[in-house]
Short mmCIF file of C-alpha atoms in Angstrom, two decimals:
data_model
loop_
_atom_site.label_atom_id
_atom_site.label_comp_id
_atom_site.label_asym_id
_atom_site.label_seq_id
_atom_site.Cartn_x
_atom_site.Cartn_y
_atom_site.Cartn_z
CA UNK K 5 -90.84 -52.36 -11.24
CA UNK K 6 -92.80 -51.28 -8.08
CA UNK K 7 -95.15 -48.10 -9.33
CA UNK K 8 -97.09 -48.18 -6.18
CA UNK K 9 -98.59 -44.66 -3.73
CA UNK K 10 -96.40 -46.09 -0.93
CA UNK K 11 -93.32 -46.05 -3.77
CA UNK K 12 -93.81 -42.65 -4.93
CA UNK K 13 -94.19 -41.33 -0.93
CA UNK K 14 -90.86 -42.92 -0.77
CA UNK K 15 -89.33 -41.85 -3.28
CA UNK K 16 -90.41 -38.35 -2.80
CA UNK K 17 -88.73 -38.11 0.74
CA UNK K 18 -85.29 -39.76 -1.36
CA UNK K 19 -85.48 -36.57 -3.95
CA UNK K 20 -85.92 -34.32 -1.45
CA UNK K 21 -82.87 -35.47 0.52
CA UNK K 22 -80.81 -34.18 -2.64
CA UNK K 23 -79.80 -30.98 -3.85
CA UNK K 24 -78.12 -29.35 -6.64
CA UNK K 25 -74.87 -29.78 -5.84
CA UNK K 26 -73.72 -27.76 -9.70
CA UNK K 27 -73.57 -24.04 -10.58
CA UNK K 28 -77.40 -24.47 -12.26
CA UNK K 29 -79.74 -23.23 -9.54
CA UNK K 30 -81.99 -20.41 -9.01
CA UNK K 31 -85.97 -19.87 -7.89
CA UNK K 32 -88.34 -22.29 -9.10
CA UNK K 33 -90.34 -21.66 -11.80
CA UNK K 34 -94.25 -22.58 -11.98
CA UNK K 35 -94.49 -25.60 -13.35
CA UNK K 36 -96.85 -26.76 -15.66
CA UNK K 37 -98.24 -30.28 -14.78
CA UNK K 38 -98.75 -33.25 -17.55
CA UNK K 39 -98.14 -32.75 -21.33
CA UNK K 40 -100.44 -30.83 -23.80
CA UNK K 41 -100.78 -32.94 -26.49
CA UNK K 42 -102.79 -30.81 -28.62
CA UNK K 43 -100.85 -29.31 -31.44
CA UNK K 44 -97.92 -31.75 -31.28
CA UNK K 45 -97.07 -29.71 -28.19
CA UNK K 46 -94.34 -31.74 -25.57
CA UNK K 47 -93.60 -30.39 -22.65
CA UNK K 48 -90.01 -30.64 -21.11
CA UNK K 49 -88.72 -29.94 -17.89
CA UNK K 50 -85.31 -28.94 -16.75
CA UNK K 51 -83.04 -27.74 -13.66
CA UNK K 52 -82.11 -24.54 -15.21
CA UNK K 53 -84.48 -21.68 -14.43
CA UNK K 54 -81.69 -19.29 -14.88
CA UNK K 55 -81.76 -19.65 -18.43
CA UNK K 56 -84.85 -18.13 -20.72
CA UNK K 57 -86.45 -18.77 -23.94
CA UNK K 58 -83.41 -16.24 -25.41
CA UNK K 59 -80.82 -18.13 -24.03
CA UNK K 60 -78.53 -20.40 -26.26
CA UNK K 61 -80.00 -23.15 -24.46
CA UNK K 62 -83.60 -22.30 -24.63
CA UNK K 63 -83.03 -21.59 -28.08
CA UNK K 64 -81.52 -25.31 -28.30
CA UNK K 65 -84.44 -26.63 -26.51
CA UNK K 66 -87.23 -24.91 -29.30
CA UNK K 67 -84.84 -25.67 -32.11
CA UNK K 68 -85.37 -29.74 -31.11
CA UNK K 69 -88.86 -29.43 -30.85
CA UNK K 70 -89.06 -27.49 -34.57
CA UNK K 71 -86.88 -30.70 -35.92
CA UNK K 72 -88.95 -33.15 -34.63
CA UNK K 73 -92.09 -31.54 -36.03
CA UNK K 74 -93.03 -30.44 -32.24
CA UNK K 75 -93.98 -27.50 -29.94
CA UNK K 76 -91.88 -27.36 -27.05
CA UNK K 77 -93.36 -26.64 -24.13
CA UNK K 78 -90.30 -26.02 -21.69
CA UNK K 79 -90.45 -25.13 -18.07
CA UNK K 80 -87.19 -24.76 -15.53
CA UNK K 81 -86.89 -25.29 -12.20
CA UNK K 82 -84.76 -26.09 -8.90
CA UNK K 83 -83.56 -29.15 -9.29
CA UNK K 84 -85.58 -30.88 -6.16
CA UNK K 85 -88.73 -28.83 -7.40
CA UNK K 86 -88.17 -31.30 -10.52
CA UNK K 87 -87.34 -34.35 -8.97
CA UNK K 88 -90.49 -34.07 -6.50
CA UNK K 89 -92.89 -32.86 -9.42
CA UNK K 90 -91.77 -35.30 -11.22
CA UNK K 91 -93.04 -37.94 -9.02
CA UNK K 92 -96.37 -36.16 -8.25
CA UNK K 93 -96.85 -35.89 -11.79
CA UNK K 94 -96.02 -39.40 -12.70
CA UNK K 95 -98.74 -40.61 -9.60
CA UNK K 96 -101.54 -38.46 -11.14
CA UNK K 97 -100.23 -40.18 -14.93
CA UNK K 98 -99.38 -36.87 -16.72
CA UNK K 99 -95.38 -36.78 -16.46
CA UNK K 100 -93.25 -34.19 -18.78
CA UNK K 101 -93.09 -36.25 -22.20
CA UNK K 102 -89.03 -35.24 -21.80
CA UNK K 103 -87.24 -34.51 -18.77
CA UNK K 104 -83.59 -33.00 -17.60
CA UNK K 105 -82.65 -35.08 -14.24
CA UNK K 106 -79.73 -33.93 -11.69
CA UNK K 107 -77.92 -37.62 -11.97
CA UNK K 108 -78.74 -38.82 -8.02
CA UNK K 109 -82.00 -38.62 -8.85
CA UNK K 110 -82.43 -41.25 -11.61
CA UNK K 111 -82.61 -43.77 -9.44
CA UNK K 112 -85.12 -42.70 -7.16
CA UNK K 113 -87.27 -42.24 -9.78
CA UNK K 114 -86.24 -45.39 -11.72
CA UNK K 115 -87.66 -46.87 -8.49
CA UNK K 116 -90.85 -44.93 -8.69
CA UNK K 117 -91.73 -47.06 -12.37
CA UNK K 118 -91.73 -43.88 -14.47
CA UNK K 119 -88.50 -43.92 -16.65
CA UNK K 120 -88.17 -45.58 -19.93
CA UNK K 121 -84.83 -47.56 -20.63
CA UNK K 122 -82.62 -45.89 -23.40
CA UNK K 123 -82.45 -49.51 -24.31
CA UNK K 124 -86.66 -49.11 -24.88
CA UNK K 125 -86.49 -46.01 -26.95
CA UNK K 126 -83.58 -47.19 -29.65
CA UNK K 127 -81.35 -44.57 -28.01
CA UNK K 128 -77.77 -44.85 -28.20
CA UNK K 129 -75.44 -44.65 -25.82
CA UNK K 130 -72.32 -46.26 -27.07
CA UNK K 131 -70.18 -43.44 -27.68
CA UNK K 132 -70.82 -41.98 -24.03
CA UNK K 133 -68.37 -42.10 -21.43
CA UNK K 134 -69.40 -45.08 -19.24
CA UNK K 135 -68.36 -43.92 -15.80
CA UNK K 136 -70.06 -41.01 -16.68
CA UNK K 137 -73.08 -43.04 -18.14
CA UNK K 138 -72.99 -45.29 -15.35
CA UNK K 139 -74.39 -42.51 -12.86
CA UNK K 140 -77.65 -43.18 -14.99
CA UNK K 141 -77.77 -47.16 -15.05
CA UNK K 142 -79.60 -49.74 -12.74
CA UNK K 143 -79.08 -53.02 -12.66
CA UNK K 144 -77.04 -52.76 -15.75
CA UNK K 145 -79.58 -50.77 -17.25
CA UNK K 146 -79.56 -47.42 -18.51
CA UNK K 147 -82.31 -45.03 -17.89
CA UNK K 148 -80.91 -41.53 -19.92
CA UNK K 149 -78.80 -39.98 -21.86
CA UNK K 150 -76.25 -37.41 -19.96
CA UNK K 151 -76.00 -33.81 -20.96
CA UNK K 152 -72.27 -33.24 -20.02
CA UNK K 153 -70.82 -33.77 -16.42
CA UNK K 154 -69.31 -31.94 -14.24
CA UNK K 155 -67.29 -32.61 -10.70
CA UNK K 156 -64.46 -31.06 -8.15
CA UNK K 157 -61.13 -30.44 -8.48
CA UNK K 158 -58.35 -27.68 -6.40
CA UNK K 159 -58.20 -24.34 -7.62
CA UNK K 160 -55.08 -22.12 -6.60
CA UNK K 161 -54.13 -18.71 -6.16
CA UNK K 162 -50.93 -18.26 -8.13
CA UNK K 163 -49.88 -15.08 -6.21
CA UNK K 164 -50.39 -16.97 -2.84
CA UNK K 165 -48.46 -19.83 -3.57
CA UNK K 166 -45.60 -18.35 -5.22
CA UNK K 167 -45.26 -16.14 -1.73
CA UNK K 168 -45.27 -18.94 0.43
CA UNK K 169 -42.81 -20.62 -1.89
CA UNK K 170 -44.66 -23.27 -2.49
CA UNK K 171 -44.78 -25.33 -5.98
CA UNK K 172 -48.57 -26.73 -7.00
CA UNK K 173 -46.57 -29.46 -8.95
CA UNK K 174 -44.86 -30.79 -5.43
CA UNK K 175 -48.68 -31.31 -4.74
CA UNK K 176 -49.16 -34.94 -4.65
CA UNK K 177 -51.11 -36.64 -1.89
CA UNK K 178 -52.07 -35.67 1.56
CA UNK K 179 -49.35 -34.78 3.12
CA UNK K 180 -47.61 -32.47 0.69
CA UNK K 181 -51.01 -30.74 0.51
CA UNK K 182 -51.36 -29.71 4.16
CA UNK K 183 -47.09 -29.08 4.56
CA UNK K 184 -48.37 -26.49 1.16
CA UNK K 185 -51.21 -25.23 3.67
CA UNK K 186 -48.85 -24.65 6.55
CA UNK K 187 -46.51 -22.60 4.64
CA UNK K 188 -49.48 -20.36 3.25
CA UNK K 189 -50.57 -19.77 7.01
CA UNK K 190 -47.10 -18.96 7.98
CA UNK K 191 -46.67 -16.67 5.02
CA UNK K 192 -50.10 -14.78 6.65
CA UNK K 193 -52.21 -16.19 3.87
CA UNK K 194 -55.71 -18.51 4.27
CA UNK K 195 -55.28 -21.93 3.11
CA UNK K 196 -58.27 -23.54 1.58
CA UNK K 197 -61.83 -23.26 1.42
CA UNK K 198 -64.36 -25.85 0.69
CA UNK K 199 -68.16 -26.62 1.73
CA UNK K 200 -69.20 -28.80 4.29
CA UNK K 201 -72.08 -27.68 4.64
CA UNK K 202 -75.28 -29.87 5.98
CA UNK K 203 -76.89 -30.99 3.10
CA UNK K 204 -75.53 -33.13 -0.27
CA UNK K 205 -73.14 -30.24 -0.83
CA UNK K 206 -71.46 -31.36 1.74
CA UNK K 207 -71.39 -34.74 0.83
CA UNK K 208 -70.44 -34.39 -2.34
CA UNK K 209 -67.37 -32.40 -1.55
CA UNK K 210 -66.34 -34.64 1.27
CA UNK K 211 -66.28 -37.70 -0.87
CA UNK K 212 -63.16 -37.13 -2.65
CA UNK K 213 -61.74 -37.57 0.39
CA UNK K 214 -63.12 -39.94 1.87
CA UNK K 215 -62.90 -42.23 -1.78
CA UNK K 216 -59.29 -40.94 -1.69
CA UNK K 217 -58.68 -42.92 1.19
CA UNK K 218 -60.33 -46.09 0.01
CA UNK K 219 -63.51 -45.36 1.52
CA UNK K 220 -66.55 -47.66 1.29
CA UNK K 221 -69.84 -45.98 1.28
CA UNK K 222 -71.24 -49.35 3.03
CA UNK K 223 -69.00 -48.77 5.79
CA UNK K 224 -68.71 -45.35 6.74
CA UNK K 225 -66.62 -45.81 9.99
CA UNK K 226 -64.00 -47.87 8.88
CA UNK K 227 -60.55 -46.49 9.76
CA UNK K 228 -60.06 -45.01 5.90
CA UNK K 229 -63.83 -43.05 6.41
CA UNK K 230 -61.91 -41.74 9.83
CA UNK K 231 -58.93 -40.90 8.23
CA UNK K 232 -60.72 -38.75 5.62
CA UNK K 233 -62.86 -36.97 8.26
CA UNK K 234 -59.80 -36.54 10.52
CA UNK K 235 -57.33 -34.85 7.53
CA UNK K 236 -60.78 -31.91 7.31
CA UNK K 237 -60.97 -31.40 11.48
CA UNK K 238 -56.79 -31.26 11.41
CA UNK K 239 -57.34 -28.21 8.83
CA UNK K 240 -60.00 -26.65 10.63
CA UNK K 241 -58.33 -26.72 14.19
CA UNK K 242 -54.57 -26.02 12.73
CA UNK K 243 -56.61 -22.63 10.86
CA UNK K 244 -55.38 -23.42 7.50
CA UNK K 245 -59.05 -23.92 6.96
CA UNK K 246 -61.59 -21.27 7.97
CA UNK K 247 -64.60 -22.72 10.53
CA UNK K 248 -67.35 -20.95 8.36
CA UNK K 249 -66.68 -24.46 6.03
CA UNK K 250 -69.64 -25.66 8.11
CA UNK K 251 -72.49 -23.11 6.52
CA UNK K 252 -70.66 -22.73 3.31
CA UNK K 253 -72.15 -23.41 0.28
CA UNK K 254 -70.07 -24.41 -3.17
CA UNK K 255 -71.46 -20.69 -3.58
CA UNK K 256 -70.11 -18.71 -0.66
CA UNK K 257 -67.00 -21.00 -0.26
CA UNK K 258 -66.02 -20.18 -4.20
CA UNK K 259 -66.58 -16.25 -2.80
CA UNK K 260 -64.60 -16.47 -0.12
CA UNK K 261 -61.52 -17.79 -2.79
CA UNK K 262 -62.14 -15.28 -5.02
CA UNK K 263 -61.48 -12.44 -2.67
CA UNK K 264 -57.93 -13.38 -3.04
CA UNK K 265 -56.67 -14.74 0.42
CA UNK K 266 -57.16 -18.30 -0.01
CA UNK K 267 -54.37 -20.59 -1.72
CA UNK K 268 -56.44 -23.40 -2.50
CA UNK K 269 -60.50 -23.72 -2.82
CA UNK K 270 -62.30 -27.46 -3.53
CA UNK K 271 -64.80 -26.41 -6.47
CA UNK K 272 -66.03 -27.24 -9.81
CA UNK K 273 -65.93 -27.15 -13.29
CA UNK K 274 -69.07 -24.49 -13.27
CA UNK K 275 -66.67 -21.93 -11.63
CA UNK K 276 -64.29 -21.63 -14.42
CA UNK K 277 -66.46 -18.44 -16.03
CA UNK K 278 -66.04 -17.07 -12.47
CA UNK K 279 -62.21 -17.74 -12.27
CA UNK K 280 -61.51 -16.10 -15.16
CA UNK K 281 -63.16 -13.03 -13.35
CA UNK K 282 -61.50 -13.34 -10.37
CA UNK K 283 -58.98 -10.80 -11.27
CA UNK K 284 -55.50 -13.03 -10.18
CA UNK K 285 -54.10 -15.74 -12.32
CA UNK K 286 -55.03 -19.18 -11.04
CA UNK K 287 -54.42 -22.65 -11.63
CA UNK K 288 -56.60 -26.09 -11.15
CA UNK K 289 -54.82 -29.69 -9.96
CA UNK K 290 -56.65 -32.60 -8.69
CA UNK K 291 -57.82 -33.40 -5.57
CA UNK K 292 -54.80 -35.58 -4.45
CA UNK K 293 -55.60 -38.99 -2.78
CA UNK K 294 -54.55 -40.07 0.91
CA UNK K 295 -51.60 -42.03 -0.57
CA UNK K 296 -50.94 -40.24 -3.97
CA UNK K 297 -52.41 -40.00 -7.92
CA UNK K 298 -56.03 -38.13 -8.04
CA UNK K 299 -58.79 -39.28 -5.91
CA UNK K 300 -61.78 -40.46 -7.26
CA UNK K 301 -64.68 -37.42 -7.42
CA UNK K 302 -68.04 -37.81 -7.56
CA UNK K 303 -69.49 -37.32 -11.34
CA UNK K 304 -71.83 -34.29 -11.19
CA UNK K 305 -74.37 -33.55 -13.66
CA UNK K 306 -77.93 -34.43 -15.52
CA UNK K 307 -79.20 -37.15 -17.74
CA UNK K 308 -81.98 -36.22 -20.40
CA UNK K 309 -84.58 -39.10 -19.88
CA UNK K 310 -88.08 -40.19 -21.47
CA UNK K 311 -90.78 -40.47 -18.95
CA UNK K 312 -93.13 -43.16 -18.66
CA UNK K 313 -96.44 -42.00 -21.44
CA UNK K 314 -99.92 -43.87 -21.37
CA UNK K 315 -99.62 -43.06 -24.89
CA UNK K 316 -96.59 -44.80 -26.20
CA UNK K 317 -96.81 -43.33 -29.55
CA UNK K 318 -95.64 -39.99 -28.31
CA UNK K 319 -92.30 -42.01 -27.25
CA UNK K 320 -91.13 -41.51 -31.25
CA UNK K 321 -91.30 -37.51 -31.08
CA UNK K 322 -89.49 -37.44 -27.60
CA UNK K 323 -86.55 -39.56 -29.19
CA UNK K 324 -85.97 -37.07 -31.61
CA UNK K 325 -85.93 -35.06 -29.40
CA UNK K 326 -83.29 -36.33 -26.91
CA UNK K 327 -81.29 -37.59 -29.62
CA UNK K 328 -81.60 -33.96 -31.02
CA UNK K 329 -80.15 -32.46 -27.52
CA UNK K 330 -77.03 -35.11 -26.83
CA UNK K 331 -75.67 -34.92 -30.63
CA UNK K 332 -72.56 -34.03 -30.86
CA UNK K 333 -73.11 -30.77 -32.80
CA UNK K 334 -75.48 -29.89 -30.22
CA UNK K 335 -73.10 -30.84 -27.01
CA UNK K 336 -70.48 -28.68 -27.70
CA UNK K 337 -72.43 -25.71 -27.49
CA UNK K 338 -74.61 -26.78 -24.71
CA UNK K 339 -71.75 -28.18 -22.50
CA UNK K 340 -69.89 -24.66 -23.14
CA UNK K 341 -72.65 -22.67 -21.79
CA UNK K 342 -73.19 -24.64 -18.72
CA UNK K 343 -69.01 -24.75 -18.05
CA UNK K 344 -69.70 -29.03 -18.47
CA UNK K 345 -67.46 -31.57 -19.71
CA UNK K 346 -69.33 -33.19 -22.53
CA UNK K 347 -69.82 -37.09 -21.98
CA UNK K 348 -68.26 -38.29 -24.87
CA UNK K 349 -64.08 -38.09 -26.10
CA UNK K 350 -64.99 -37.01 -29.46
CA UNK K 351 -66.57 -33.81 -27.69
CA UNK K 352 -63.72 -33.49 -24.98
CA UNK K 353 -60.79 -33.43 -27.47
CA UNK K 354 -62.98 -30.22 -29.22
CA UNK K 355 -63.65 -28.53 -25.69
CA UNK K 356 -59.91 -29.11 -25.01
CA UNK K 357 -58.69 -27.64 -28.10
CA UNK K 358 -61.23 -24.73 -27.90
CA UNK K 359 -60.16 -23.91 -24.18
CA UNK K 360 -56.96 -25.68 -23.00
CA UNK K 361 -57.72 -24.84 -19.35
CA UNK K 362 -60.40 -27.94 -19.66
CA UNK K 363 -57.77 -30.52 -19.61
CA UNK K 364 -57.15 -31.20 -15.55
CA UNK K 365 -61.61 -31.41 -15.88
CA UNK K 366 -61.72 -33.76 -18.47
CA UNK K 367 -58.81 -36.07 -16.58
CA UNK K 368 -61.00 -35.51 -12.82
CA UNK K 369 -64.20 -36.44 -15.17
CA UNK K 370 -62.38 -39.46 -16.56
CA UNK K 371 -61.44 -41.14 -13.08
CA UNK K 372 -64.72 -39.99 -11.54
CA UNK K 373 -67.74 -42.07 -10.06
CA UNK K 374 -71.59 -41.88 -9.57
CA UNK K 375 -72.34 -41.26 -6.04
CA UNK K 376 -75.13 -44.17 -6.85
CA UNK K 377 -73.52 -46.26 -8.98
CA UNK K 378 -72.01 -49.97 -7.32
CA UNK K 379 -75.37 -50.58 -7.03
CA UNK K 380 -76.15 -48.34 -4.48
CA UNK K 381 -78.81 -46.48 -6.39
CA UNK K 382 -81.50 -45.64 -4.05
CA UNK K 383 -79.60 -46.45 -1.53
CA UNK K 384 -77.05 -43.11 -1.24
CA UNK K 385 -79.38 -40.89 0.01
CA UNK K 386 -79.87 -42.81 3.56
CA UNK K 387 -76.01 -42.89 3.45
CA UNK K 388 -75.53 -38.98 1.99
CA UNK K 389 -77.51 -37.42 5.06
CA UNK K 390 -75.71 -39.06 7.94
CA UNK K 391 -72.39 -39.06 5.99
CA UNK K 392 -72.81 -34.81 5.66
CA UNK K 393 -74.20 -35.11 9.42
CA UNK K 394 -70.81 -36.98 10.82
CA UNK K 395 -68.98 -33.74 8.99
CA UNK K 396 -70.91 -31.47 10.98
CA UNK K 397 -70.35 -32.87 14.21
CA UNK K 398 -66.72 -33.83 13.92
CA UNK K 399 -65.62 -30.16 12.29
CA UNK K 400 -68.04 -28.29 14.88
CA UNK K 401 -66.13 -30.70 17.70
CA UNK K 402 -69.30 -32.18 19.35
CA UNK K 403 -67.67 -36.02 18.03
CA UNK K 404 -64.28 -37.34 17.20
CA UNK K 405 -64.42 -38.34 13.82
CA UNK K 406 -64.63 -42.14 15.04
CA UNK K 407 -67.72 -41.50 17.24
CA UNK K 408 -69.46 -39.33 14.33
CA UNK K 409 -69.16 -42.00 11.81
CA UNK K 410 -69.96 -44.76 13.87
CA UNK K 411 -73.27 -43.31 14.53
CA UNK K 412 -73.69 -42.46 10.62
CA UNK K 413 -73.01 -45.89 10.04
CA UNK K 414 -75.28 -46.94 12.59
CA UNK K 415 -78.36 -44.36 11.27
CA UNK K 416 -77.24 -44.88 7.61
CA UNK K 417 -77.60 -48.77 8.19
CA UNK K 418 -81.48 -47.96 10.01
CA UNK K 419 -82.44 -46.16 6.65
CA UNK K 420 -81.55 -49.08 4.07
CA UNK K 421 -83.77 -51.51 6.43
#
């Protein structure tokens, strides 16, 4: 594995391509740099600043430490503030000893020589879902232990739908979906909001589309990537979705939903605390493929992973302590706070009984995918960025959909050289 400056630089520009793309964001933290390793003391970095030493999951995080006879140091930050510290730490050889990874980014910094296989540390991954795993594996090898996952599905406005007479269950592919948005429009309503925003936000909501055609993310322009991009510019022109799509966020498009006008709004599990807010009764189906059944969506989500030590002893204490975080006592709790979808069936079935209103997330989790996984690893960032680029132009109108993904294909194709 290449561990080289020109590596890291590389890698570095990959992370920073990616964003959060789930509900855990926030203002970066300071970050401490390199692990104290006076006083059995590990530090531990994770994407999830909005949570403090009080919260269950800080609590969670200490409690682990105590068990394994350690000190936690923990310190939470943006998810790209991780990623890119993560790689400056590694370069100057004092990484976190444990570290909580949005799932893009494992590759990059599988790449970058400083993860440990689970394989390495005796971890065990058997019982974890393996499409879910698989967001985590390279070249059949997997590099951490996932946390929970989360990923997109359509929520709807009761109220809306039952005025324009129209039946979520007669929801089943394409077709049905925009005849649904037509009647909502014609009822005086707003059809359906969704982010397609410029940056992996945007991506990552486009590809259910775009995989519900039978996209390839190697070929971006064939005539299934068009017909994905075309169904999104046919909302926006026809109205039945709002132009703003461009700047929205997962963020401000959920807001705009929850105002009440909307039927229909692509989001995620993390906005289930907010539906049940909302103040109208809702209901959550899957994103419906080109032809029919669910389309695939992309697995969201982090992977608790073991950075590369010069001192391989400490890699016994950091076991215990990952091991400690992805038990299945542990998950349950964890994966409730953060509105996840546990990675394991054993875990499901308990969400699922807990809170019924799980089940249509556990079934989009079950049929989802990686966004690196086929072996595209490193790879999906130089496809993400012109992928979310072809969006903007087609839905602003400066390309046909053809012309916008031709030249994504063409600049996505310049970036894996």
């Amino acid at each position: 594995m290449r561990n080289s400056r020109r590596t890291l630089i590389a890698a570095l520009a990959a992370v920073g391509a990616l964003t959060s793309v789930a509900a855990c964001g926030g203002g970066a933290q300071s970050a401490s740099s390199g692990s104290d390793k006076a006083g059995g003391t590990y530090t531990f970095w994770d994407p999830y600043p909005q949570f403090d030493a009080s919260s269950a999951w800080g609590k969670l995080v200490t409690k682990c430490g105590n068990d394994a006879g350690a000190k936690i140091k923990r310190t939470g930050m943006d998810t790209t503030d991780l990623g890119n510290k993560a790689l400056l730490a590694a370069q100057q050889g004092n990484a976190p000893d444990v570290m909580l990874v949005d799932n893009p980014v494992v590759s990059t910094l599988v790449e970058a020589g400083i993860l440990n296989k689970t394989s390495d540390l005796g971890l065990d991954t058997k019982s974890i879902q393996k499409n879910i795993l698989g967001a985590g594996e390279i070249d059949g090898a997997s590099y951490g232990v996932p946390i929970g996952a989360n990923t997109l599905a359509l929520y709807y406005n009761k109220k809306v739908l039952t005025a324009a007479h129209v039946d979520p269950a007669s929801i089943k592919d394409w077709a049905s979906l925009t005849a649904a948005l037509k009647k909502v429009k014609a009822a005086g309503k707003k059809g359906i909001t969704f982010s397609a925003i410029n940056t992996e936000e945007g991506s990552f909501q486009f590809l259910p589309w775009f995989w519900g055609a039978g996209g390839d993310l190697t070929k971006l322009d064939s005539a299934k990537g068009v017909a994905a991009l075309s169904l999104w510019k046919q909302w926006v022109d026809a109205g039945y979705a709002p132009k703003d799509v461009l700047q929205n966020t997962q963020t401000t498009s959920w807001q705009e939903f929850a105002t009440g006008d909307y039927a229909f709004s692509e989001n995620g599990t993390w906005q289930l605390g907010n539906a049940e807010k909302a103040g109208f009764d809702y209901g959550v189906i899957s994103i419906p493929g080109q032809n029919g059944g669910s389309a695939p969506v992309p697995t969201g989500g982090e992977f608790v992973t073991v950075p590369v030590q010069k001192d391989t002893a400490r890699y016994d204490v950091s076991k215990k302590i990952v091991t400690c975080l992805t038990s299945s006592a542990n998950l349950l709790a964890t994966d409730t706070t953060l509105a996840y979808v546990a990675p394991t069936a054993a875990v499901q079935a308990e969400q699922v009984k807990a809170n019924p209103e799980l089940k249509p997330w556990v079934d989009a989790v079950a049929a989802a995918r990686g966004r690196t996984s086929g072996g595209l690893g490193t790879k999906y960032p130089t496809i993400s960025q012109p992928m979310w680029t072809a969006v903007q132009a087609a839905l602003s109108g400066s390309k046909s959909p053809q012309d916008a993904l031709e030249a994504a294909q063409a600049a996505a194709g310049k970036g894996k050289n």
